[in-house]
mmCIF file of N, CA and C in Angstrom:
data_model
loop_
_atom_site.group_PDB
_atom_site.id
_atom_site.type_symbol
_atom_site.label_atom_id
_atom_site.label_comp_id
_atom_site.label_asym_id
_atom_site.label_seq_id
_atom_site.Cartn_x
_atom_site.Cartn_y
_atom_site.Cartn_z
ATOM 1 N N THR A 1246 86.825 59.509 60.710
ATOM 2 C CA THR A 1246 85.680 59.621 59.366
ATOM 3 C C THR A 1246 86.070 59.092 58.047
ATOM 4 N N LYS A 1247 85.608 58.773 57.360
ATOM 5 C CA LYS A 1247 86.057 58.191 56.027
ATOM 6 C C LYS A 1247 87.052 58.335 55.195
ATOM 7 N N SER A 1248 86.868 60.245 54.943
ATOM 8 C CA SER A 1248 88.280 60.329 54.231
ATOM 9 C C SER A 1248 89.738 60.468 55.061
ATOM 10 N N PHE A 1249 89.454 60.443 56.800
ATOM 11 C CA PHE A 1249 91.005 60.624 57.177
ATOM 12 C C PHE A 1249 91.149 59.196 57.189
ATOM 13 N N ASP A 1250 90.056 57.755 57.203
ATOM 14 C CA ASP A 1250 90.744 56.714 56.768
ATOM 15 C C ASP A 1250 91.921 56.386 55.519
ATOM 16 N N SER A 1251 91.150 57.261 54.456
ATOM 17 C CA SER A 1251 91.693 56.653 53.347
ATOM 18 C C SER A 1251 92.931 57.260 52.883
ATOM 19 N N ALA A 1252 92.743 58.318 53.689
ATOM 20 C CA ALA A 1252 94.436 59.512 54.237
ATOM 21 C C ALA A 1252 94.921 58.424 54.540
ATOM 22 N N GLU A 1253 95.010 58.209 55.335
ATOM 23 C CA GLU A 1253 96.056 56.911 56.162
ATOM 24 C C GLU A 1253 96.481 55.666 55.657
ATOM 25 N N ALA A 1254 95.479 55.274 55.126
ATOM 26 C CA ALA A 1254 95.587 54.038 54.069
ATOM 27 C C ALA A 1254 96.634 53.714 52.777
ATOM 28 N N VAL A 1255 96.742 56.021 52.834
ATOM 29 C CA VAL A 1255 97.230 55.886 51.084
ATOM 30 C C VAL A 1255 98.820 56.161 51.411
ATOM 31 N N ILE A 1256 98.875 56.928 53.040
ATOM 32 C CA ILE A 1256 100.249 56.967 54.047
ATOM 33 C C ILE A 1256 100.948 55.601 54.223
ATOM 34 N N ILE A 1257 100.039 54.406 54.495
ATOM 35 C CA ILE A 1257 100.701 53.440 54.502
ATOM 36 C C ILE A 1257 100.777 52.604 53.738
ATOM 37 N N GLN A 1258 99.968 52.967 52.468
ATOM 38 C CA GLN A 1258 101.238 52.104 51.001
ATOM 39 C C GLN A 1258 102.246 52.760 50.683
ATOM 40 N N HIS A 1259 102.116 54.106 51.118
ATOM 41 C CA HIS A 1259 103.476 54.621 50.215
ATOM 42 C C HIS A 1259 104.612 54.684 51.206
ATOM 43 N N GLU A 1260 104.680 54.151 52.562
ATOM 44 C CA GLU A 1260 105.570 53.910 53.498
ATOM 45 C C GLU A 1260 106.230 52.514 53.182
ATOM 46 N N ASN A 1261 105.095 51.500 52.337
ATOM 47 C CA ASN A 1261 105.155 50.119 53.023
ATOM 48 C C ASN A 1261 106.564 49.840 51.063
ATOM 49 N N ASP A 1262 105.560 50.713 50.377
ATOM 50 C CA ASP A 1262 106.274 51.433 48.824
ATOM 51 C C ASP A 1262 107.956 51.455 49.303
ATOM 52 N N HIS A 1263 108.168 52.266 50.074
ATOM 53 C CA HIS A 1263 108.880 53.065 50.547
ATOM 54 C C HIS A 1263 109.805 52.396 50.955
ATOM 55 N N LEU A 1264 109.745 51.066 51.633
ATOM 56 C CA LEU A 1264 110.360 49.965 52.321
ATOM 57 C C LEU A 1264 110.822 48.718 51.112
ATOM 58 N N ASP A 1265 110.051 48.559 50.635
ATOM 59 C CA ASP A 1265 110.043 47.646 49.354
ATOM 60 C C ASP A 1265 111.258 48.335 49.026
ATOM 61 N N GLY A 1266 111.306 49.647 47.723
ATOM 62 C CA GLY A 1266 112.506 49.893 47.237
ATOM 63 C C GLY A 1266 113.683 49.843 47.879
ATOM 64 N N ILE A 1267 113.798 50.251 49.361
ATOM 65 C CA ILE A 1267 115.086 49.793 49.951
ATOM 66 C C ILE A 1267 115.343 48.753 49.827
ATOM 67 N N VAL A 1268 114.400 47.645 50.597
ATOM 68 C CA VAL A 1268 114.837 46.231 50.330
ATOM 69 C C VAL A 1268 115.578 46.024 48.639
ATOM 70 N N ILE A 1269 114.713 46.286 47.652
ATOM 71 C CA ILE A 1269 115.515 46.016 46.365
ATOM 72 C C ILE A 1269 116.455 46.442 46.218
ATOM 73 N N TYR A 1270 116.802 47.772 46.662
ATOM 74 C CA TYR A 1270 117.981 48.412 46.469
ATOM 75 C C TYR A 1270 119.204 47.733 47.021
ATOM 76 N N ASP A 1271 119.147 47.833 48.364
ATOM 77 C CA ASP A 1271 119.770 46.452 49.024
ATOM 78 C C ASP A 1271 120.164 45.485 48.414
ATOM 79 N N ARG A 1272 118.875 45.044 47.746
ATOM 80 C CA ARG A 1272 119.874 43.225 47.482
ATOM 81 C C ARG A 1272 120.416 43.844 46.075
ATOM 82 N N GLN A 1273 120.288 44.804 45.302
ATOM 83 C CA GLN A 1273 120.989 45.517 43.655
ATOM 84 C C GLN A 1273 122.560 45.376 44.442
ATOM 85 N N VAL A 1274 122.542 46.111 45.956
ATOM 86 C CA VAL A 1274 123.739 46.820 46.333
ATOM 87 C C VAL A 1274 124.843 45.839 46.870
ATOM 88 N N LYS A 1275 124.135 44.721 47.247
ATOM 89 C CA LYS A 1275 125.171 43.760 47.516
ATOM 90 C C LYS A 1275 125.593 42.552 46.323
ATOM 91 N N GLU A 1276 124.360 42.601 45.688
ATOM 92 C CA GLU A 1276 125.064 41.912 44.596
ATOM 93 C C GLU A 1276 126.261 42.342 43.696
ATOM 94 N N ARG A 1277 126.319 43.831 43.063
ATOM 95 C CA ARG A 1277 127.180 44.564 42.598
ATOM 96 C C ARG A 1277 128.520 44.109 43.674
ATOM 97 N N MET A 1278 128.544 43.842 45.155
ATOM 98 C CA MET A 1278 129.416 44.051 45.337
ATOM 99 C C MET A 1278 129.972 42.559 45.606
ATOM 100 N N GLU A 1279 129.582 41.564 45.611
ATOM 101 C CA GLU A 1279 129.999 39.986 44.843
ATOM 102 C C GLU A 1279 130.975 40.151 43.742
#
């Protein structure tokens, strides 16, 4: 159904945002270590 598709899209977008956050955090930590 359409509602299921949109809910799934929101979950996927949330996971992508979470991964981006990890990558950015990782980069900041590495910059501080150097």
